[in-house]
PDB file of C-alpha atoms in Angstrom:
ATOM      1  CA  UNK A   1     -28.707  78.366 -40.978  1.00 49.00           C
ATOM      2  CA  UNK A   2     -25.962  76.325 -39.327  1.00 62.00           C
ATOM      3  CA  UNK A   3     -27.110  72.889 -38.261  1.00 84.00           C
ATOM      4  CA  UNK A   4     -27.579  72.425 -34.524  1.00 92.00           C
ATOM      5  CA  UNK A   5     -25.416  69.581 -33.270  1.00 93.00           C
ATOM      6  CA  UNK A   6     -26.233  67.561 -30.188  1.00 95.00           C
ATOM      7  CA  UNK A   7     -22.691  66.595 -29.277  1.00 95.00           C
ATOM      8  CA  UNK A   8     -21.974  68.458 -26.017  1.00 97.00           C
ATOM      9  CA  UNK A   9     -22.005  67.297 -22.423  1.00 98.00           C
ATOM     10  CA  UNK A  10     -22.216  69.708 -19.482  1.00 98.00           C
ATOM     11  CA  UNK A  11     -20.240  72.928 -19.976  1.00 98.00           C
ATOM     12  CA  UNK A  12     -19.748  71.991 -23.619  1.00 97.00           C
ATOM     13  CA  UNK A  13     -17.415  69.109 -22.782  1.00 98.00           C
ATOM     14  CA  UNK A  14     -16.837  66.440 -25.424  1.00 98.00           C
ATOM     15  CA  UNK A  15     -17.022  63.285 -23.330  1.00 98.00           C
ATOM     16  CA  UNK A  16     -18.305  61.964 -19.976  1.00 98.00           C
ATOM     17  CA  UNK A  17     -17.129  59.369 -17.457  1.00 99.00           C
ATOM     18  CA  UNK A  18     -19.258  57.769 -14.750  1.00 99.00           C
ATOM     19  CA  UNK A  19     -18.660  54.959 -12.247  1.00 98.00           C
ATOM     20  CA  UNK A  20     -21.073  52.453 -10.716  1.00 98.00           C
ATOM     21  CA  UNK A  21     -20.433  50.233  -7.671  1.00 98.00           C
ATOM     22  CA  UNK A  22     -22.773  47.791  -5.966  1.00 98.00           C
ATOM     23  CA  UNK A  23     -23.673  46.394  -2.537  1.00 97.00           C
ATOM     24  CA  UNK A  24     -22.446  49.098  -0.123  1.00 97.00           C
ATOM     25  CA  UNK A  25     -19.616  47.027   1.322  1.00 97.00           C
ATOM     26  CA  UNK A  26     -17.025  48.481   3.680  1.00 96.00           C
ATOM     27  CA  UNK A  27     -14.410  48.620   0.904  1.00 97.00           C
ATOM     28  CA  UNK A  28     -16.457  51.497  -0.542  1.00 98.00           C
ATOM     29  CA  UNK A  29     -14.742  53.694   2.041  1.00 98.00           C
ATOM     30  CA  UNK A  30     -11.361  53.148   0.412  1.00 98.00           C
ATOM     31  CA  UNK A  31     -12.812  53.402  -3.089  1.00 98.00           C
ATOM     32  CA  UNK A  32     -14.477  56.744  -2.336  1.00 98.00           C
ATOM     33  CA  UNK A  33     -11.138  58.070  -1.081  1.00 98.00           C
ATOM     34  CA  UNK A  34      -9.555  57.145  -4.411  1.00 98.00           C
ATOM     35  CA  UNK A  35     -12.402  58.711  -6.391  1.00 98.00           C
ATOM     36  CA  UNK A  36     -12.189  61.915  -4.360  1.00 98.00           C
ATOM     37  CA  UNK A  37      -8.410  62.060  -4.712  1.00 98.00           C
ATOM     38  CA  UNK A  38      -8.696  62.174  -8.498  1.00 98.00           C
ATOM     39  CA  UNK A  39     -11.981  64.043  -8.913  1.00 98.00           C
ATOM     40  CA  UNK A  40     -13.799  60.954 -10.205  1.00 98.00           C
ATOM     41  CA  UNK A  41     -17.509  60.705  -9.435  1.00 98.00           C
ATOM     42  CA  UNK A  42     -19.944  57.852  -9.449  1.00 97.00           C
ATOM     43  CA  UNK A  43     -22.991  56.092  -8.072  1.00 98.00           C
ATOM     44  CA  UNK A  44     -23.177  53.575  -5.246  1.00 98.00           C
ATOM     45  CA  UNK A  45     -26.056  51.106  -5.369  1.00 98.00           C
ATOM     46  CA  UNK A  46     -26.933  49.990  -1.851  1.00 98.00           C
ATOM     47  CA  UNK A  47     -28.968  47.257  -0.135  1.00 98.00           C
ATOM     48  CA  UNK A  48     -30.310  49.108   2.893  1.00 97.00           C
ATOM     49  CA  UNK A  49     -31.772  45.939   4.410  1.00 96.00           C
ATOM     50  CA  UNK A  50     -28.271  44.519   4.808  1.00 95.00           C
ATOM     51  CA  UNK A  51     -26.603  47.467   6.531  1.00 92.00           C
ATOM     52  CA  UNK A  52     -24.602  46.549   9.598  1.00 81.00           C
ATOM     53  CA  UNK A  53     -24.891  42.809   9.050  1.00 73.00           C
ATOM     54  CA  UNK A  54     -22.529  40.013   8.112  1.00 69.00           C
ATOM     55  CA  UNK A  55     -19.836  40.878  10.639  1.00 70.00           C
ATOM     56  CA  UNK A  56     -19.319  44.466   9.545  1.00 80.00           C
ATOM     57  CA  UNK A  57     -19.136  43.680   5.816  1.00 93.00           C
ATOM     58  CA  UNK A  58     -21.341  46.639   4.885  1.00 95.00           C
ATOM     59  CA  UNK A  59     -21.338  50.363   5.458  1.00 95.00           C
ATOM     60  CA  UNK A  60     -23.633  51.809   8.117  1.00 94.00           C
ATOM     61  CA  UNK A  61     -26.748  53.861   7.498  1.00 95.00           C
ATOM     62  CA  UNK A  62     -25.511  56.770   9.600  1.00 96.00           C
ATOM     63  CA  UNK A  63     -22.338  57.203   7.530  1.00 96.00           C
ATOM     64  CA  UNK A  64     -23.996  57.270   4.102  1.00 97.00           C
ATOM     65  CA  UNK A  65     -24.587  61.013   3.825  1.00 98.00           C
ATOM     66  CA  UNK A  66     -20.962  61.797   4.672  1.00 98.00           C
ATOM     67  CA  UNK A  67     -19.262  58.866   2.964  1.00 98.00           C
ATOM     68  CA  UNK A  68     -20.983  59.299  -0.396  1.00 98.00           C
ATOM     69  CA  UNK A  69     -21.082  63.115  -0.387  1.00 98.00           C
ATOM     70  CA  UNK A  70     -20.410  64.363  -3.902  1.00 98.00           C
ATOM     71  CA  UNK A  71     -21.462  61.027  -5.380  1.00 98.00           C
ATOM     72  CA  UNK A  72     -24.892  59.411  -5.821  1.00 99.00           C
ATOM     73  CA  UNK A  73     -26.666  57.020  -3.483  1.00 98.00           C
ATOM     74  CA  UNK A  74     -28.773  54.651  -5.585  1.00 98.00           C
ATOM     75  CA  UNK A  75     -30.979  51.623  -4.974  1.00 98.00           C
ATOM     76  CA  UNK A  76     -29.970  47.967  -5.338  1.00 98.00           C
ATOM     77  CA  UNK A  77     -33.070  46.426  -3.676  1.00 98.00           C
ATOM     78  CA  UNK A  78     -33.638  45.934   0.042  1.00 98.00           C
ATOM     79  CA  UNK A  79     -32.178  42.426   0.436  1.00 97.00           C
ATOM     80  CA  UNK A  80     -30.592  41.597  -2.953  1.00 97.00           C
ATOM     81  CA  UNK A  81     -32.952  38.916  -4.338  1.00 98.00           C
ATOM     82  CA  UNK A  82     -33.360  37.757  -7.932  1.00 98.00           C
ATOM     83  CA  UNK A  83     -36.171  40.209  -8.706  1.00 98.00           C
ATOM     84  CA  UNK A  84     -37.522  38.133 -11.595  1.00 98.00           C
ATOM     85  CA  UNK A  85     -38.071  35.173  -9.213  1.00 98.00           C
ATOM     86  CA  UNK A  86     -40.268  36.942  -6.662  1.00 98.00           C
ATOM     87  CA  UNK A  87     -43.838  38.190  -6.848  1.00 98.00           C
ATOM     88  CA  UNK A  88     -44.758  41.635  -8.111  1.00 98.00           C
ATOM     89  CA  UNK A  89     -45.653  42.607  -4.539  1.00 98.00           C
ATOM     90  CA  UNK A  90     -42.161  41.631  -3.396  1.00 98.00           C
ATOM     91  CA  UNK A  91     -40.563  43.649  -6.181  1.00 98.00           C
ATOM     92  CA  UNK A  92     -42.554  46.675  -5.033  1.00 98.00           C
ATOM     93  CA  UNK A  93     -41.484  46.128  -1.424  1.00 98.00           C
ATOM     94  CA  UNK A  94     -37.813  45.497  -2.278  1.00 98.00           C
ATOM     95  CA  UNK A  95     -37.471  48.680  -4.296  1.00 98.00           C
ATOM     96  CA  UNK A  96     -39.725  51.112  -2.441  1.00 98.00           C
ATOM     97  CA  UNK A  97     -38.450  50.127   1.000  1.00 98.00           C
ATOM     98  CA  UNK A  98     -34.857  50.348  -0.199  1.00 98.00           C
ATOM     99  CA  UNK A  99     -35.569  53.815  -1.584  1.00 98.00           C
ATOM    100  CA  UNK A 100     -37.318  54.906   1.602  1.00 98.00           C
ATOM    101  CA  UNK A 101     -34.446  53.876   3.878  1.00 98.00           C
ATOM    102  CA  UNK A 102     -31.752  55.251   1.586  1.00 98.00           C
ATOM    103  CA  UNK A 103     -33.566  58.581   1.220  1.00 98.00           C
ATOM    104  CA  UNK A 104     -33.824  58.874   4.995  1.00 98.00           C
ATOM    105  CA  UNK A 105     -30.066  58.333   5.199  1.00 97.00           C
ATOM    106  CA  UNK A 106     -28.835  60.488   2.291  1.00 98.00           C
ATOM    107  CA  UNK A 107     -31.423  63.279   2.351  1.00 98.00           C
ATOM    108  CA  UNK A 108     -32.574  63.354  -1.297  1.00 98.00           C
ATOM    109  CA  UNK A 109     -34.818  61.325  -3.617  1.00 98.00           C
ATOM    110  CA  UNK A 110     -33.223  58.077  -4.806  1.00 98.00           C
ATOM    111  CA  UNK A 111     -34.133  57.714  -8.483  1.00 98.00           C
ATOM    112  CA  UNK A 112     -31.720  55.121  -9.878  1.00 98.00           C
ATOM    113  CA  UNK A 113     -30.753  51.518  -9.247  1.00 98.00           C
ATOM    114  CA  UNK A 114     -28.740  48.570 -10.476  1.00 98.00           C
ATOM    115  CA  UNK A 115     -30.290  45.127 -10.829  1.00 98.00           C
ATOM    116  CA  UNK A 116     -29.304  42.771  -7.980  1.00 98.00           C
ATOM    117  CA  UNK A 117     -27.438  39.792  -9.444  1.00 97.00           C
ATOM    118  CA  UNK A 118     -27.627  41.702 -12.735  1.00 98.00           C
ATOM    119  CA  UNK A 119     -30.840  39.844 -13.582  1.00 98.00           C
ATOM    120  CA  UNK A 120     -34.310  41.017 -14.577  1.00 98.00           C
ATOM    121  CA  UNK A 121     -37.205  40.252 -16.920  1.00 98.00           C
ATOM    122  CA  UNK A 122     -39.682  42.355 -18.868  1.00 98.00           C
ATOM    123  CA  UNK A 123     -42.152  42.427 -15.989  1.00 98.00           C
ATOM    124  CA  UNK A 124     -39.560  43.822 -13.563  1.00 98.00           C
ATOM    125  CA  UNK A 125     -38.360  46.434 -16.035  1.00 98.00           C
ATOM    126  CA  UNK A 126     -41.902  47.587 -16.787  1.00 98.00           C
ATOM    127  CA  UNK A 127     -42.615  48.152 -13.075  1.00 98.00           C
ATOM    128  CA  UNK A 128     -39.686  50.452 -12.389  1.00 98.00           C
ATOM    129  CA  UNK A 129     -41.097  53.805 -13.578  1.00 98.00           C
ATOM    130  CA  UNK A 130     -44.107  53.488 -11.279  1.00 98.00           C
ATOM    131  CA  UNK A 131     -41.700  52.790  -8.396  1.00 98.00           C
ATOM    132  CA  UNK A 132     -39.816  56.037  -8.968  1.00 98.00           C
ATOM    133  CA  UNK A 133     -36.831  54.492 -10.761  1.00 98.00           C
ATOM    134  CA  UNK A 134     -35.525  56.447 -13.733  1.00 98.00           C
ATOM    135  CA  UNK A 135     -32.502  54.342 -14.693  1.00 99.00           C
ATOM    136  CA  UNK A 136     -31.321  50.802 -13.943  1.00 98.00           C
ATOM    137  CA  UNK A 137     -27.865  49.439 -14.699  1.00 98.00           C
ATOM    138  CA  UNK A 138     -27.280  45.921 -15.964  1.00 98.00           C
ATOM    139  CA  UNK A 139     -24.023  43.917 -15.917  1.00 98.00           C
ATOM    140  CA  UNK A 140     -23.897  43.402 -19.693  1.00 98.00           C
ATOM    141  CA  UNK A 141     -20.699  45.206 -20.658  1.00 98.00           C
ATOM    142  CA  UNK A 142     -20.642  46.550 -24.208  1.00 98.00           C
ATOM    143  CA  UNK A 143     -17.060  47.849 -24.551  1.00 98.00           C
ATOM    144  CA  UNK A 144     -18.721  50.811 -26.253  1.00 98.00           C
ATOM    145  CA  UNK A 145     -19.223  54.467 -25.329  1.00 98.00           C
ATOM    146  CA  UNK A 146     -22.837  54.921 -26.306  1.00 97.00           C
ATOM    147  CA  UNK A 147     -25.608  56.781 -24.504  1.00 98.00           C
ATOM    148  CA  UNK A 148     -28.393  54.246 -23.841  1.00 97.00           C
ATOM    149  CA  UNK A 149     -31.627  54.428 -25.774  1.00 97.00           C
ATOM    150  CA  UNK A 150     -33.433  52.924 -22.782  1.00 98.00           C
ATOM    151  CA  UNK A 151     -32.066  53.981 -19.396  1.00 98.00           C
ATOM    152  CA  UNK A 152     -33.933  51.125 -17.675  1.00 98.00           C
ATOM    153  CA  UNK A 153     -31.592  48.788 -19.543  1.00 98.00           C
ATOM    154  CA  UNK A 154     -28.396  50.757 -19.140  1.00 98.00           C
ATOM    155  CA  UNK A 155     -25.496  48.525 -20.161  1.00 98.00           C
ATOM    156  CA  UNK A 156     -22.069  49.631 -18.871  1.00 98.00           C
ATOM    157  CA  UNK A 157     -18.937  49.973 -20.967  1.00 98.00           C
ATOM    158  CA  UNK A 158     -16.835  47.573 -18.908  1.00 98.00           C
ATOM    159  CA  UNK A 159     -16.139  45.963 -15.559  1.00 98.00           C
ATOM    160  CA  UNK A 160     -12.972  47.198 -13.866  1.00 98.00           C
ATOM    161  CA  UNK A 161     -11.345  43.774 -14.324  1.00 98.00           C
ATOM    162  CA  UNK A 162     -11.866  43.816 -18.085  1.00 98.00           C
ATOM    163  CA  UNK A 163      -8.578  42.766 -19.685  1.00 98.00           C
ATOM    164  CA  UNK A 164      -8.947  45.595 -22.202  1.00 98.00           C
ATOM    165  CA  UNK A 165      -9.693  48.280 -19.601  1.00 98.00           C
ATOM    166  CA  UNK A 166      -6.793  50.593 -20.340  1.00 98.00           C
ATOM    167  CA  UNK A 167      -7.065  50.083 -24.080  1.00 98.00           C
ATOM    168  CA  UNK A 168     -10.721  51.090 -23.774  1.00 98.00           C
ATOM    169  CA  UNK A 169      -9.778  54.181 -21.769  1.00 98.00           C
ATOM    170  CA  UNK A 170      -7.278  55.222 -24.416  1.00 98.00           C
ATOM    171  CA  UNK A 171      -9.853  54.659 -27.152  1.00 98.00           C
ATOM    172  CA  UNK A 172     -12.409  56.685 -25.198  1.00 98.00           C
ATOM    173  CA  UNK A 173     -10.042  59.603 -24.710  1.00 98.00           C
ATOM    174  CA  UNK A 174      -9.295  59.687 -28.438  1.00 97.00           C
ATOM    175  CA  UNK A 175     -12.848  59.080 -29.612  1.00 96.00           C
ATOM    176  CA  UNK A 176     -14.430  61.478 -32.103  1.00 94.00           C
ATOM    177  CA  UNK A 177     -17.841  59.810 -31.674  1.00 92.00           C
ATOM    178  CA  UNK A 178     -20.449  62.419 -30.595  1.00 95.00           C
ATOM    179  CA  UNK A 179     -20.846  62.515 -26.794  1.00 98.00           C
ATOM    180  CA  UNK A 180     -18.833  59.388 -25.901  1.00 98.00           C
ATOM    181  CA  UNK A 181     -19.701  57.995 -22.465  1.00 98.00           C
ATOM    182  CA  UNK A 182     -17.437  55.631 -20.506  1.00 98.00           C
ATOM    183  CA  UNK A 183     -19.392  53.715 -17.839  1.00 98.00           C
ATOM    184  CA  UNK A 184     -17.320  51.544 -15.483  1.00 99.00           C
ATOM    185  CA  UNK A 185     -18.880  49.198 -12.931  1.00 98.00           C
ATOM    186  CA  UNK A 186     -17.928  46.648 -10.292  1.00 98.00           C
ATOM    187  CA  UNK A 187     -17.895  45.816  -6.576  1.00 98.00           C
ATOM    188  CA  UNK A 188     -15.290  47.353  -4.315  1.00 98.00           C
ATOM    189  CA  UNK A 189     -14.790  44.073  -2.405  1.00 98.00           C
ATOM    190  CA  UNK A 190     -13.317  42.649  -5.604  1.00 98.00           C
ATOM    191  CA  UNK A 191     -10.197  44.782  -5.132  1.00 98.00           C
ATOM    192  CA  UNK A 192      -9.489  42.949  -1.867  1.00 98.00           C
ATOM    193  CA  UNK A 193     -10.421  39.586  -3.369  1.00 97.00           C
ATOM    194  CA  UNK A 194      -8.042  40.038  -6.325  1.00 98.00           C
ATOM    195  CA  UNK A 195      -5.491  42.141  -4.462  1.00 98.00           C
ATOM    196  CA  UNK A 196      -5.534  44.756  -7.227  1.00 98.00           C
ATOM    197  CA  UNK A 197      -6.394  48.113  -5.692  1.00 98.00           C
ATOM    198  CA  UNK A 198      -3.603  49.562  -7.808  1.00 98.00           C
ATOM    199  CA  UNK A 199      -5.757  48.849 -10.874  1.00 98.00           C
ATOM    200  CA  UNK A 200      -8.542  51.264  -9.945  1.00 98.00           C
ATOM    201  CA  UNK A 201      -6.033  53.815  -8.685  1.00 98.00           C
ATOM    202  CA  UNK A 202      -4.233  53.698 -12.037  1.00 98.00           C
ATOM    203  CA  UNK A 203      -7.503  53.941 -13.938  1.00 98.00           C
ATOM    204  CA  UNK A 204      -8.642  56.980 -11.955  1.00 98.00           C
ATOM    205  CA  UNK A 205      -5.248  58.634 -12.310  1.00 98.00           C
ATOM    206  CA  UNK A 206      -5.173  58.155 -16.087  1.00 98.00           C
ATOM    207  CA  UNK A 207      -8.829  59.153 -16.504  1.00 98.00           C
ATOM    208  CA  UNK A 208      -8.714  62.252 -14.306  1.00 98.00           C
ATOM    209  CA  UNK A 209      -7.971  65.881 -14.964  1.00 98.00           C
ATOM    210  CA  UNK A 210      -9.103  66.029 -18.600  1.00 98.00           C
ATOM    211  CA  UNK A 211     -10.544  69.420 -19.504  1.00 98.00           C
ATOM    212  CA  UNK A 212     -12.777  67.904 -22.183  1.00 98.00           C
ATOM    213  CA  UNK A 213     -14.338  65.318 -19.813  1.00 98.00           C
ATOM    214  CA  UNK A 214     -17.335  65.650 -17.505  1.00 98.00           C
ATOM    215  CA  UNK A 215     -16.989  63.482 -14.386  1.00 99.00           C
ATOM    216  CA  UNK A 216     -20.561  62.714 -13.407  1.00 99.00           C
ATOM    217  CA  UNK A 217     -22.823  60.456 -11.397  1.00 99.00           C
ATOM    218  CA  UNK A 218     -25.246  58.102 -13.114  1.00 98.00           C
ATOM    219  CA  UNK A 219     -28.275  60.243 -12.284  1.00 98.00           C
ATOM    220  CA  UNK A 220     -26.561  63.372 -13.613  1.00 98.00           C
ATOM    221  CA  UNK A 221     -25.975  61.592 -16.927  1.00 98.00           C
ATOM    222  CA  UNK A 222     -29.639  60.566 -17.013  1.00 98.00           C
ATOM    223  CA  UNK A 223     -30.934  64.050 -16.179  1.00 98.00           C
ATOM    224  CA  UNK A 224     -28.688  65.679 -18.767  1.00 98.00           C
ATOM    225  CA  UNK A 225     -29.672  63.335 -21.594  1.00 98.00           C
ATOM    226  CA  UNK A 226     -33.367  63.641 -20.741  1.00 98.00           C
ATOM    227  CA  UNK A 227     -33.078  67.432 -20.779  1.00 98.00           C
ATOM    228  CA  UNK A 228     -31.250  67.354 -24.102  1.00 98.00           C
ATOM    229  CA  UNK A 229     -33.982  65.156 -25.578  1.00 98.00           C
ATOM    230  CA  UNK A 230     -36.656  67.512 -24.235  1.00 98.00           C
ATOM    231  CA  UNK A 231     -35.422  70.666 -26.028  1.00 98.00           C
ATOM    232  CA  UNK A 232     -38.137  72.319 -28.109  1.00 98.00           C
ATOM    233  CA  UNK A 233     -37.138  74.192 -31.289  1.00 96.00           C
ATOM    234  CA  UNK A 234     -39.026  76.675 -33.420  1.00 95.00           C
ATOM    235  CA  UNK A 235     -39.844  75.498 -36.933  1.00 94.00           C
ATOM    236  CA  UNK A 236     -36.958  77.475 -38.442  1.00 91.00           C
ATOM    237  CA  UNK A 237     -34.645  76.324 -35.595  1.00 90.00           C
ATOM    238  CA  UNK A 238     -33.700  79.879 -34.700  1.00 91.00           C
ATOM    239  CA  UNK A 239     -35.165  79.544 -31.196  1.00 95.00           C
ATOM    240  CA  UNK A 240     -34.929  76.793 -28.597  1.00 97.00           C
ATOM    241  CA  UNK A 241     -36.727  76.324 -25.289  1.00 98.00           C
ATOM    242  CA  UNK A 242     -35.488  74.151 -22.434  1.00 98.00           C
ATOM    243  CA  UNK A 243     -38.550  73.059 -20.391  1.00 98.00           C
ATOM    244  CA  UNK A 244     -36.504  71.121 -17.823  1.00 98.00           C
ATOM    245  CA  UNK A 245     -34.625  72.017 -14.621  1.00 97.00           C
ATOM    246  CA  UNK A 246     -31.239  71.055 -16.141  1.00 98.00           C
ATOM    247  CA  UNK A 247     -28.932  73.319 -18.151  1.00 98.00           C
ATOM    248  CA  UNK A 248     -27.785  71.739 -21.412  1.00 98.00           C
ATOM    249  CA  UNK A 249     -25.403  72.640 -24.224  1.00 98.00           C
ATOM    250  CA  UNK A 250     -25.643  72.274 -28.007  1.00 97.00           C
ATOM    251  CA  UNK A 251     -23.191  73.183 -30.747  1.00 95.00           C
ATOM    252  CA  UNK A 252     -24.138  76.003 -33.111  1.00 92.00           C
ATOM    253  CA  UNK A 253     -21.824  77.727 -35.577  1.00 88.00           C
ATOM    254  CA  UNK A 254     -19.062  75.466 -34.282  1.00 87.00           C
ATOM    255  CA  UNK A 255     -19.418  76.852 -30.746  1.00 92.00           C
ATOM    256  CA  UNK A 256     -21.034  75.322 -27.685  1.00 95.00           C
ATOM    257  CA  UNK A 257     -24.158  77.204 -26.621  1.00 96.00           C
ATOM    258  CA  UNK A 258     -25.751  76.924 -23.196  1.00 97.00           C
ATOM    259  CA  UNK A 259     -29.532  76.456 -23.078  1.00 98.00           C
ATOM    260  CA  UNK A 260     -30.367  77.363 -19.468  1.00 98.00           C
ATOM    261  CA  UNK A 261     -33.018  75.480 -17.551  1.00 98.00           C
ATOM    262  CA  UNK A 262     -36.509  76.874 -18.099  1.00 98.00           C
ATOM    263  CA  UNK A 263     -35.411  79.461 -20.655  1.00 98.00           C
ATOM    264  CA  UNK A 264     -35.981  80.318 -24.307  1.00 98.00           C
ATOM    265  CA  UNK A 265     -32.990  81.547 -26.305  1.00 96.00           C
ATOM    266  CA  UNK A 266     -32.416  82.750 -29.869  1.00 96.00           C
ATOM    267  CA  UNK A 267     -29.512  80.853 -31.354  1.00 91.00           C
ATOM    268  CA  UNK A 268     -28.446  83.623 -33.722  1.00 80.00           C
ATOM    269  CA  UNK A 269     -27.801  85.838 -30.683  1.00 73.00           C
ATOM    270  CA  UNK A 270     -25.272  83.394 -29.212  1.00 63.00           C
TER     271      UNK A 270
END
C-alpha cells in the first residue's frame, strides 16, 4: 500500500502563509486595506481595555467586526502588562476579560493570543488552556518555516523589518520541505515610525496570488494542524476517520485526498 503522506495544507496546497499584528492601533486600518487588496489574511491581537484611549491611537470597539472581517480577532491581554510579573488572578482577569470584550465586538469565540511584550513564563503558559486559549504567539523569530510542536509557544518566522525578509520569502516559495509555513509578525504603527509602508505592500504583492499557497489566519492554521493530528487510521491504513469539524487533506498515491470533517473514507477508493 502506498504510504500516506502528511504534506498537504487546505485544498491540497503545498505551503501556507499567515500574518500576525499586535495592539489594535489605528494604522491597522491601512494595513487591512493592503492585506485585502492582495488576498493576504492574518490575525490581529487586540488590547480591548485600551480601545479609544491615548488620543485616538487605537481602533474602536464598534469598528472591529467590520474592520477585521475576513481576518481573525485575537487576544493580547486587557491592558498589555508583563503577564509573568502579575498574580495568577490578574492573568486570569487580563485574558478572560479581553476575550469577553473582543467576543462581544467580533461575534465569535476568541481562541488565540499573542504575549504582551512578548514575555511569559512557565506558569503563564500552563494557565492558557484553562482560559480558552489554544495558541499564543511569541516574538522569537526563527527564520524557519516549521509548524510548531507546541502552539502555546508559537514562534514566528520573521518580523516584517527583518533584513532578510525577501530572501526568506523567496526561500519559502521554493521550499520542498513538507508543509512549509511562513509566519510574519509586527505592529502596524511601525510602518509610520520607519516610514516604510512600501515594504509590507511589496511583501504582500510578491507573496500573493500563488496557487500552491493557502493564505490563512492563525486560528485556521491551528485548527487545521490539530485536525490533521487527530486523524484515526485503521491498522492496515486503508481507512481513515476525521473526528474533527475541519476538513483536511493527505497525499495518497501521489494525489491529495480530502478527509471531510466527521467522515470515514476508504483511501483505495480515492
